mmCIF file of C-alpha atoms in Angstrom:
data_model
loop_
_atom_site.group_PDB
_atom_site.id
_atom_site.type_symbol
_atom_site.label_atom_id
_atom_site.label_comp_id
_atom_site.label_asym_id
_atom_site.label_seq_id
_atom_site.Cartn_x
_atom_site.Cartn_y
_atom_site.Cartn_z
ATOM 1 C CA MET A 224 96.841 137.003 72.829
ATOM 2 C CA THR A 225 95.419 133.545 73.534
ATOM 3 C CA ASP A 226 91.631 133.925 74.808
ATOM 4 C CA THR A 227 91.508 132.755 77.926
ATOM 5 C CA ARG A 228 87.839 132.290 80.209
ATOM 6 C CA TYR A 229 89.275 130.455 83.420
ATOM 7 C CA ALA A 230 92.025 131.376 85.729
ATOM 8 C CA PHE A 231 93.461 127.833 85.527
ATOM 9 C CA GLU A 232 94.516 128.977 82.122
ATOM 10 C CA GLN A 233 97.020 131.682 83.101
ATOM 11 C CA PRO A 234 100.203 129.955 82.748
ATOM 12 C CA GLY A 235 102.714 130.206 85.794
ATOM 13 C CA VAL A 236 99.473 129.941 88.301
ATOM 14 C CA PHE A 237 98.901 126.980 90.345
ATOM 15 C CA ALA A 238 96.115 125.963 92.665
ATOM 16 C CA ARG A 239 95.717 126.678 96.232
ATOM 17 C CA GLY A 240 95.597 123.704 98.088
ATOM 18 C CA TRP A 241 96.971 120.560 99.698
ATOM 19 C CA HIS A 242 99.305 118.817 97.198
ATOM 20 C CA ILE A 243 100.633 115.640 97.747
ATOM 21 C CA VAL A 244 104.885 115.436 96.988
ATOM 22 C CA ALA A 245 105.883 112.243 98.576
ATOM 23 C CA LEU A 246 104.480 108.753 100.463
ATOM 24 C CA SER A 247 105.723 108.128 103.680
ATOM 25 C CA GLN A 248 107.207 104.873 102.896
ATOM 26 C CA GLU A 249 109.917 106.909 100.782
ATOM 27 C CA LEU A 250 111.111 109.357 103.629
ATOM 28 C CA PRO A 251 113.030 107.455 106.150
ATOM 29 C CA LEU A 252 114.588 108.557 109.267
ATOM 30 C CA GLY A 253 117.469 110.572 108.232
ATOM 31 C CA GLY A 254 115.872 110.277 104.724
ATOM 32 C CA VAL A 255 116.621 113.632 102.425
ATOM 33 C CA LYS A 256 114.414 113.783 98.833
ATOM 34 C CA ALA A 257 114.637 116.892 96.129
ATOM 35 C CA LEU A 258 111.306 118.510 95.382
ATOM 36 C CA ASN A 259 110.388 120.135 92.312
ATOM 37 C CA TYR A 260 107.077 121.334 92.174
ATOM 38 C CA PHE A 261 104.965 124.589 91.065
ATOM 39 C CA ASN A 262 108.406 125.896 89.301
ATOM 40 C CA GLU A 263 109.910 125.846 92.783
ATOM 41 C CA GLU A 264 112.757 124.010 94.411
ATOM 42 C CA CYS A 265 112.328 122.502 97.755
ATOM 43 C CA VAL A 266 113.921 119.805 100.211
ATOM 44 C CA LEU A 267 111.881 117.524 102.120
ATOM 45 C CA PHE A 268 113.769 115.427 104.873
ATOM 46 C CA ARG A 269 113.112 113.563 108.098
ATOM 47 C CA GLY A 270 114.544 114.409 111.531
ATOM 48 C CA GLU A 271 115.305 111.481 114.177
ATOM 49 C CA ASP A 272 112.132 112.963 115.697
ATOM 50 C CA GLY A 273 110.390 111.504 113.015
ATOM 51 C CA LYS A 274 109.180 114.694 111.858
ATOM 52 C CA ALA A 275 108.824 115.725 108.232
ATOM 53 C CA VAL A 276 110.156 119.428 107.107
ATOM 54 C CA ILE A 277 109.918 120.876 103.972
ATOM 55 C CA LEU A 278 112.098 123.979 103.384
ATOM 56 C CA ASP A 279 113.226 125.875 100.243
ATOM 57 C CA ALA A 280 116.014 124.398 98.356
ATOM 58 C CA TYR A 281 118.796 126.782 98.619
ATOM 59 C CA CYS A 282 121.084 127.556 101.178
ATOM 60 C CA PRO A 283 121.108 131.213 102.051
ATOM 61 C CA HIS A 284 125.236 131.210 102.474
ATOM 62 C CA LEU A 285 126.386 130.586 98.836
ATOM 63 C CA GLY A 286 123.616 128.935 97.281
ATOM 64 C CA ALA A 287 124.104 125.173 97.529
ATOM 65 C CA HIS A 288 121.145 122.790 96.825
ATOM 66 C CA LEU A 289 120.339 121.392 100.724
ATOM 67 C CA ALA A 290 119.558 118.054 98.807
ATOM 68 C CA GLY A 291 122.800 117.692 96.723
ATOM 69 C CA THR A 292 125.158 115.345 96.630
ATOM 70 C CA GLY A 293 126.980 115.123 100.720
ATOM 71 C CA SER A 294 123.523 116.678 102.126
ATOM 72 C CA ARG A 295 122.704 114.740 105.452
ATOM 73 C CA VAL A 296 120.241 115.100 108.152
ATOM 74 C CA VAL A 297 121.996 115.499 111.963
ATOM 75 C CA GLY A 298 119.734 114.985 114.344
ATOM 76 C CA ASN A 299 116.542 117.402 113.551
ATOM 77 C CA THR A 300 118.434 119.652 111.061
ATOM 78 C CA ILE A 301 119.630 119.436 107.454
ATOM 79 C CA ARG A 302 122.864 120.087 106.642
ATOM 80 C CA CYS A 303 124.089 122.026 103.734
ATOM 81 C CA PRO A 304 127.096 119.704 101.643
ATOM 82 C CA PHE A 305 128.938 122.887 100.443
ATOM 83 C CA HIS A 306 130.126 124.395 104.156
ATOM 84 C CA GLY A 307 127.912 122.448 107.034
ATOM 85 C CA TRP A 308 125.287 124.800 107.918
ATOM 86 C CA GLN A 309 122.539 123.232 109.576
ATOM 87 C CA PHE A 310 119.289 124.265 109.397
ATOM 88 C CA ASP A 311 116.223 123.307 111.367
ATOM 89 C CA CYS A 312 112.493 122.807 111.260
ATOM 90 C CA THR A 313 111.763 126.715 111.334
ATOM 91 C CA GLY A 314 114.395 127.367 108.598
ATOM 92 C CA SER A 315 116.738 128.631 110.962
ATOM 93 C CA CYS A 316 120.520 127.819 110.872
ATOM 94 C CA THR A 317 121.489 126.220 114.175
ATOM 95 C CA ALA A 318 125.107 125.578 113.364
ATOM 96 C CA ILE A 319 127.824 126.641 111.387
ATOM 97 C CA PRO A 320 131.117 123.931 111.816
ATOM 98 C CA TYR A 321 133.852 127.081 111.413
ATOM 99 C CA ALA A 322 131.982 130.128 113.238
ATOM 100 C CA SER A 323 132.063 131.544 116.726
ATOM 101 C CA LYS A 324 128.781 133.156 115.860
ATOM 102 C CA ILE A 325 125.522 132.729 113.750
ATOM 103 C CA PRO A 326 124.471 135.799 111.580
ATOM 104 C CA ASP A 327 121.212 137.119 112.795
ATOM 105 C CA ARG A 328 120.040 137.037 108.976
ATOM 106 C CA ALA A 329 120.627 133.200 108.887
ATOM 107 C CA ARG A 330 117.658 132.917 111.417
ATOM 108 C CA ASN A 331 114.258 132.309 109.989
ATOM 109 C CA ALA A 332 116.360 132.392 106.503
ATOM 110 C CA LEU A 333 114.515 129.505 104.742
ATOM 111 C CA ARG A 334 110.827 129.460 103.891
ATOM 112 C CA VAL A 335 108.998 126.574 105.729
ATOM 113 C CA TRP A 336 106.254 124.808 103.716
ATOM 114 C CA PRO A 337 103.131 123.939 105.804
ATOM 115 C CA ILE A 338 102.661 120.102 105.470
ATOM 116 C CA VAL A 339 100.565 117.633 107.017
ATOM 117 C CA GLU A 340 101.565 113.800 106.830
ATOM 118 C CA LYS A 341 98.544 111.381 107.280
ATOM 119 C CA ASN A 342 97.101 108.514 105.506
ATOM 120 C CA GLY A 343 100.572 107.154 104.495
ATOM 121 C CA PHE A 344 101.448 110.703 102.445
ATOM 122 C CA ILE A 345 103.148 113.669 102.775
ATOM 123 C CA ALA A 346 101.097 116.622 101.544
ATOM 124 C CA ILE A 347 102.195 120.573 101.049
ATOM 125 C CA TRP A 348 100.193 123.551 101.072
ATOM 126 C CA TYR A 349 100.551 125.921 98.211
ATOM 127 C CA ASP A 350 99.072 128.993 97.988
ATOM 128 C CA ARG A 351 100.722 132.012 96.076
ATOM 129 C CA GLU A 352 99.168 134.580 98.264
ATOM 130 C CA GLY A 353 100.748 132.850 101.372
ATOM 131 C CA GLY A 354 97.987 132.127 103.218
ATOM 132 C CA ASP A 355 97.635 129.570 105.975
ATOM 133 C CA PRO A 356 95.564 126.389 105.227
ATOM 134 C CA ASN A 357 91.772 127.085 105.794
ATOM 135 C CA TRP A 358 90.474 122.900 105.390
ATOM 136 C CA ASP A 359 91.992 119.594 105.805
ATOM 137 C CA LEU A 360 92.190 116.401 103.947
ATOM 138 C CA PRO A 361 90.124 113.576 105.488
ATOM 139 C CA ASP A 362 91.549 110.615 106.930
ATOM 140 C CA ILE A 363 91.504 107.020 105.439
ATOM 141 C CA PRO A 364 91.147 104.793 108.512
ATOM 142 C CA GLU A 365 91.823 101.897 106.814
ATOM 143 C CA TRP A 366 95.249 102.712 105.911
ATOM 144 C CA ASN A 367 97.917 100.467 107.258
ATOM 145 C CA GLN A 368 95.669 98.287 109.137
ATOM 146 C CA GLY A 369 95.270 94.508 109.245
ATOM 147 C CA GLU A 370 95.515 93.344 105.607
ATOM 148 C CA TRP A 371 94.662 96.718 104.456
ATOM 149 C CA GLY A 372 98.891 97.349 104.579
ATOM 150 C CA ASP A 373 100.526 100.205 102.838
ATOM 151 C CA TRP A 374 100.138 102.037 99.490
ATOM 152 C CA ARG A 375 101.449 99.953 96.294
ATOM 153 C CA PHE A 376 101.840 102.737 94.196
ATOM 154 C CA ASN A 377 103.105 103.629 90.528
ATOM 155 C CA ARG A 378 104.458 107.257 89.724
ATOM 156 C CA THR A 379 105.142 108.789 86.457
ATOM 157 C CA ILE A 380 105.262 112.561 85.040
ATOM 158 C CA ILE A 381 103.161 113.354 82.005
ATOM 159 C CA LYS A 382 102.901 116.384 79.857
ATOM 160 C CA SER A 383 99.154 117.527 80.612
ATOM 161 C CA HIS A 384 97.479 120.354 83.534
ATOM 162 C CA GLY A 385 95.353 119.575 86.070
ATOM 163 C CA ARG A 386 92.357 121.029 84.523
ATOM 164 C CA GLU A 387 92.428 117.838 82.204
ATOM 165 C CA ILE A 388 92.394 115.077 84.819
ATOM 166 C CA ILE A 389 90.359 116.511 87.420
ATOM 167 C CA GLU A 390 87.655 116.539 84.846
ATOM 168 C CA ASN A 391 86.900 113.110 84.827
ATOM 169 C CA ILE A 392 84.987 113.064 87.808
ATOM 170 C CA VAL A 393 82.347 114.463 85.964
ATOM 171 C CA ASP A 394 82.962 113.080 82.629
ATOM 172 C CA ALA A 395 80.160 110.139 82.444
ATOM 173 C CA GLY A 396 80.829 110.076 78.576
ATOM 174 C CA HIS A 397 84.335 108.561 78.154
ATOM 175 C CA PHE A 398 83.815 105.359 79.817
ATOM 176 C CA PRO A 399 82.514 103.247 76.935
ATOM 177 C CA SER A 400 85.363 104.626 74.343
ATOM 178 C CA VAL A 401 88.247 104.728 77.272
ATOM 179 C CA HIS A 402 87.668 102.344 79.541
ATOM 180 C CA GLY A 403 85.403 99.589 78.577
ATOM 181 C CA GLY A 404 82.627 100.362 80.350
ATOM 182 C CA ILE A 405 78.720 101.472 80.567
ATOM 183 C CA PRO A 406 77.773 103.561 83.578
ATOM 184 C CA LEU A 407 74.571 102.226 85.039
ATOM 185 C CA GLN A 408 74.955 104.930 87.912
ATOM 186 C CA PHE A 409 77.284 108.191 88.053
ATOM 187 C CA ASP A 410 76.037 111.122 90.334
ATOM 188 C CA ASN A 411 78.248 114.065 91.343
ATOM 189 C CA VAL A 412 78.127 115.923 94.722
ATOM 190 C CA PHE A 413 79.781 119.513 94.996
ATOM 191 C CA THR A 414 80.526 120.641 98.197
ATOM 192 C CA PRO A 415 83.005 124.245 98.513
ATOM 193 C CA TYR A 416 86.193 121.785 98.880
ATOM 194 C CA SER A 417 85.072 118.513 97.300
ATOM 195 C CA VAL A 418 83.563 117.066 94.321
ATOM 196 C CA SER A 419 82.254 113.326 94.545
ATOM 197 C CA GLN A 420 81.488 110.890 91.921
ATOM 198 C CA GLU A 421 79.092 107.766 92.940
ATOM 199 C CA SER A 422 79.071 105.395 89.726
ATOM 200 C CA ARG A 423 78.509 102.319 88.947
ATOM 201 C CA ILE A 424 80.073 101.031 85.829
ATOM 202 C CA GLN A 425 79.158 97.774 84.142
ATOM 203 C CA PRO A 426 82.376 96.207 82.048
ATOM 204 C CA ASP A 427 81.638 95.564 78.377
ATOM 205 C CA ILE A 428 84.154 93.169 76.877
ATOM 206 C CA ASN A 429 82.717 94.629 73.466
ATOM 207 C CA LEU A 430 83.974 97.794 74.308
ATOM 208 C CA PRO A 431 87.753 97.849 73.861
ATOM 209 C CA MET A 432 89.871 99.932 76.891
ATOM 210 C CA ILE A 433 92.555 102.275 75.501
ATOM 211 C CA GLN A 434 95.642 100.555 75.730
ATOM 212 C CA PRO A 435 98.411 102.380 78.330
ATOM 213 C CA ARG A 436 101.746 102.505 77.907
ATOM 214 C CA GLY A 437 103.832 100.380 80.615
ATOM 215 C CA ILE A 438 101.220 97.506 80.733
ATOM 216 C CA ASP A 439 103.266 94.555 79.622
ATOM 217 C CA PHE A 440 100.251 92.403 78.337
ATOM 218 C CA ASP A 441 97.186 93.291 75.910
ATOM 219 C CA ILE A 442 94.519 94.080 78.169
ATOM 220 C CA ASN A 443 91.729 93.850 75.912
ATOM 221 C CA ALA A 444 93.065 90.356 74.910
ATOM 222 C CA ALA A 445 92.947 89.484 78.726
ATOM 223 C CA ARG A 446 89.523 90.553 79.047
ATOM 224 C CA GLN A 447 88.358 88.541 76.139
ATOM 225 C CA GLU A 448 90.223 85.689 77.637
ATOM 226 C CA ARG A 449 88.579 86.188 81.033
ATOM 227 C CA GLY A 450 84.968 86.742 79.650
ATOM 228 C CA ALA A 451 82.077 88.955 80.690
ATOM 229 C CA MET A 452 82.215 89.346 84.597
ATOM 230 C CA GLU A 453 78.801 88.931 86.855
ATOM 231 C CA ALA A 454 79.736 91.334 89.376
ATOM 232 C CA ASP A 455 78.272 94.018 90.963
ATOM 233 C CA GLY A 456 80.864 96.756 91.516
ATOM 234 C CA TRP A 457 80.272 100.310 93.278
ATOM 235 C CA GLY A 458 82.512 103.166 94.112
ATOM 236 C CA VAL A 459 82.768 106.690 95.468
ATOM 237 C CA ALA A 460 85.604 108.820 94.145
ATOM 238 C CA THR A 461 86.119 112.218 95.755
ATOM 239 C CA TYR A 462 88.418 115.449 94.988
ATOM 240 C CA HIS A 463 89.534 116.693 98.020
ATOM 241 C CA GLY A 464 90.769 120.307 96.837
ATOM 242 C CA PRO A 465 92.259 120.499 93.322
ATOM 243 C CA SER A 466 94.696 117.593 93.025
ATOM 244 C CA VAL A 467 94.283 114.841 95.833
ATOM 245 C CA MET A 468 91.829 112.034 94.957
ATOM 246 C CA TYR A 469 89.991 109.243 96.979
ATOM 247 C CA TYR A 470 88.286 106.380 95.717
ATOM 248 C CA TYR A 471 86.388 103.945 97.545
ATOM 249 C CA THR A 472 85.125 101.019 95.905
ATOM 250 C CA THR A 473 83.717 97.343 96.364
ATOM 251 C CA LEU A 474 83.187 94.449 94.308
ATOM 252 C CA LYS A 475 81.240 91.586 95.052
ATOM 253 C CA GLY A 476 82.089 88.481 92.700
ATOM 254 C CA PRO A 477 81.474 84.773 92.449
ATOM 255 C CA GLU A 478 84.852 83.947 93.357
ATOM 256 C CA PHE A 479 85.869 86.610 95.869
ATOM 257 C CA SER A 480 84.710 90.011 97.594
ATOM 258 C CA TYR A 481 87.031 93.004 98.176
ATOM 259 C CA ALA A 482 86.916 96.530 99.282
ATOM 260 C CA SER A 483 89.907 98.863 98.250
ATOM 261 C CA TRP A 484 91.149 102.666 98.568
ATOM 262 C CA TRP A 485 92.692 104.288 95.521
ATOM 263 C CA LEU A 486 94.958 107.247 96.070
ATOM 264 C CA ASN A 487 95.160 108.950 92.795
ATOM 265 C CA TYR A 488 97.113 112.705 93.143
ATOM 266 C CA HIS A 489 98.446 114.939 90.416
ATOM 267 C CA THR A 490 100.693 117.672 91.480
ATOM 268 C CA PRO A 491 102.083 120.278 89.387
ATOM 269 C CA ILE A 492 105.614 120.450 88.324
ATOM 270 C CA ASN A 493 105.584 123.307 86.001
ATOM 271 C CA ASN A 494 103.270 124.695 83.466
ATOM 272 C CA GLU A 495 103.477 121.750 80.844
ATOM 273 C CA GLU A 496 103.797 118.315 83.278
ATOM 274 C CA VAL A 497 102.693 116.910 86.455
ATOM 275 C CA GLU A 498 103.268 113.815 88.516
ATOM 276 C CA LEU A 499 101.075 111.513 88.327
ATOM 277 C CA VAL A 500 100.747 108.908 90.949
ATOM 278 C CA SER A 501 98.298 105.936 91.757
ATOM 279 C CA GLY A 502 98.293 104.196 95.036
ATOM 280 C CA VAL A 503 96.202 100.801 95.923
ATOM 281 C CA ILE A 504 95.183 99.205 99.390
ATOM 282 C CA VAL A 505 92.839 96.116 99.161
ATOM 283 C CA ALA A 506 91.157 94.111 101.829
ATOM 284 C CA SER A 507 88.557 91.088 101.611
ATOM 285 C CA LEU A 508 84.940 92.025 102.267
ATOM 286 C CA THR A 509 84.551 88.063 103.728
ATOM 287 C CA ASP A 510 85.967 86.264 106.232
ATOM 288 C CA GLU A 511 87.727 84.616 103.723
ATOM 289 C CA PRO A 512 91.200 86.008 102.683
ATOM 290 C CA LEU A 513 92.146 86.988 99.257
ATOM 291 C CA PRO A 514 94.474 85.206 97.304
ATOM 292 C CA LYS A 515 97.858 86.146 98.219
ATOM 293 C CA GLU A 516 98.940 86.999 94.205
ATOM 294 C CA PHE A 517 95.684 89.527 94.113
ATOM 295 C CA TYR A 518 97.721 91.993 96.223
ATOM 296 C CA ASP A 519 100.528 92.011 93.489
ATOM 297 C CA THR A 520 97.956 92.332 90.354
ATOM 298 C CA TYR A 521 95.146 94.311 91.549
ATOM 299 C CA PRO A 522 97.128 97.184 91.942
ATOM 300 C CA ILE A 523 97.903 97.187 87.792
ATOM 301 C CA SER A 524 94.071 98.053 87.948
ATOM 302 C CA ALA A 525 94.996 101.318 89.120
ATOM 303 C CA ILE A 526 97.546 101.981 86.484
ATOM 304 C CA ALA A 527 95.946 100.792 83.654
ATOM 305 C CA ALA A 528 92.950 102.823 84.713
ATOM 306 C CA PHE A 529 94.554 106.109 84.938
ATOM 307 C CA GLY A 530 97.039 104.778 82.169
ATOM 308 C CA SER A 531 94.465 104.612 79.494
ATOM 309 C CA ASP A 532 92.986 108.669 80.263
ATOM 310 C CA VAL A 533 96.880 109.275 80.206
ATOM 311 C CA GLU A 534 97.031 108.397 76.192
ATOM 312 C CA VAL A 535 94.131 111.031 75.799
ATOM 313 C CA TRP A 536 95.248 113.799 78.289
ATOM 314 C CA GLU A 537 98.916 113.724 76.662
ATOM 315 C CA THR A 538 97.774 114.412 73.255
ATOM 316 C CA LYS A 539 94.228 116.249 73.363
ATOM 317 C CA LYS A 540 94.001 120.014 73.047
ATOM 318 C CA TYR A 541 92.269 122.302 75.778
ATOM 319 C CA ARG A 542 88.849 123.687 74.810
ATOM 320 C CA ASN A 543 87.683 126.600 76.985
ATOM 321 C CA ASP A 544 84.317 126.788 75.263
ATOM 322 C CA PRO A 545 83.398 123.057 74.267
ATOM 323 C CA ILE A 546 80.298 122.160 72.278
ATOM 324 C CA LEU A 547 78.687 119.631 75.074
ATOM 325 C CA CYS A 548 75.788 117.403 74.895
ATOM 326 C CA ASP A 549 73.278 115.988 77.889
ATOM 327 C CA GLY A 550 75.301 113.039 78.363
ATOM 328 C CA ASP A 551 78.475 114.978 79.075
ATOM 329 C CA GLY A 552 78.157 115.350 82.630
ATOM 330 C CA PRO A 553 78.529 118.387 84.284
ATOM 331 C CA ILE A 554 82.032 119.796 82.865
ATOM 332 C CA ASN A 555 81.268 123.625 83.043
ATOM 333 C CA LYS A 556 80.139 123.493 86.393
ATOM 334 C CA LEU A 557 83.616 121.614 87.424
ATOM 335 C CA ARG A 558 85.101 124.112 85.648
ATOM 336 C CA LYS A 559 83.547 126.722 87.939
ATOM 337 C CA TRP A 560 84.289 124.647 91.136
ATOM 338 C CA TYR A 561 87.832 124.123 89.909
ATOM 339 C CA GLU A 562 88.804 127.777 89.129
ATOM 340 C CA ARG A 563 87.888 129.144 92.892
ATOM 341 C CA PHE A 564 91.474 127.183 93.807
ATOM 342 C CA TYR A 565 93.219 129.657 91.578
ATOM 343 C CA LEU A 566 91.576 132.956 91.874
ATOM 344 C CA PRO A 567 92.565 134.989 94.856
ATOM 345 C CA ARG A 568 90.911 134.160 98.285
ATOM 346 C CA SER A 569 89.144 137.646 98.075
ATOM 347 C CA GLN A 570 87.346 136.551 94.785
ATOM 348 C CA GLU A 571 86.393 133.057 95.772
ATOM 349 C CA ALA A 572 82.527 132.444 94.848
ATOM 350 C CA TRP A 573 81.478 129.570 96.910
ATOM 351 C CA GLU A 574 77.809 128.453 96.548
ATOM 352 C CA GLU A 575 75.533 126.544 98.567
ATOM 353 C CA PRO A 576 77.752 123.030 99.978
ATOM 354 C CA ALA A 577 76.052 120.612 98.892
ATOM 355 C CA ARG A 578 74.305 119.724 95.184
ATOM 356 C CA VAL A 579 73.453 116.635 93.599
ATOM 357 C CA ILE A 580 73.425 116.210 89.627
ATOM 358 C CA SER A 581 72.534 113.075 88.582
ATOM 359 C CA SER A 582 74.097 112.352 84.838
ATOM 360 C CA VAL A 583 73.021 108.738 84.427
ATOM 361 C CA ARG A 584 70.135 107.134 86.270
ATOM 362 C CA ASP A 585 70.104 103.270 87.297
ATOM 363 C CA VAL A 586 68.519 101.068 84.334
#
């Protein structure tokens, strides 16, 4: 029997909270998308009223997949490709093309998943106990405003667990080995539904980064060619709940200065896989516009940053009682915070709203 220390070590148990399942740009009017998360099959569609809806995937009639070949949106309903039954945003059948009466059991026959659409993404609320959402994802007011624009993103499926990914938010020690940078400042703030990292990382071209797959050039050779950066970089990354991270960062350099939002999220597919997505929007910090090509090349930074971590996540072994040192950051505190999203609500143990732990001080 496996020795478990935390609730998130139990197979088949997924974190309660908001999980992003699509970007808004991926679901046009009349769009249909099959979803496969939390060992569940769902269907996402957008009716002519513009509202996104997520229902259980299989028709209660004879079990056809509502996002299967031949499926389509009719008005504000999803039409089953097998017999043409139509289901609305309440999960009720509203029409059967060959029947004079809709069976009583066909009303509210499909589970409707709580969702929110904001900031250019669609998020689903998951709670195996069936409870309603009790906290919200914050706004990103810059999204799709002026030069900020819409997300440029990369999506991949990796063999890992959310517990590995979320530890990055407090792991000060991995920056020199994985990302080629030295933490000059690294502070963590915990609240009941979020954990933040405020950091200043000094790039050092003498510290090689881990080369991520999918990047078609040698990132370390590129860093050497570019040389040392004389730039002031700062950022705040915040996990809002167990899987959605916003990262606001600024960089002031000799050539140009910019601010950017990164949207990084990982949504569990099953016990062994998560969907990992990195999205970026960026804008100039000055009155001078950024070079046009920068908008195309900068998103590679987000892909590469997480890509270096992926190389470790997919091959590491989870230690539930690790040997830690004083420079590691508050990893055990993070694990206790993360565990609460896996425990029944009746067992949640909340702490005081805000405590700051400084792992690294300014030098």
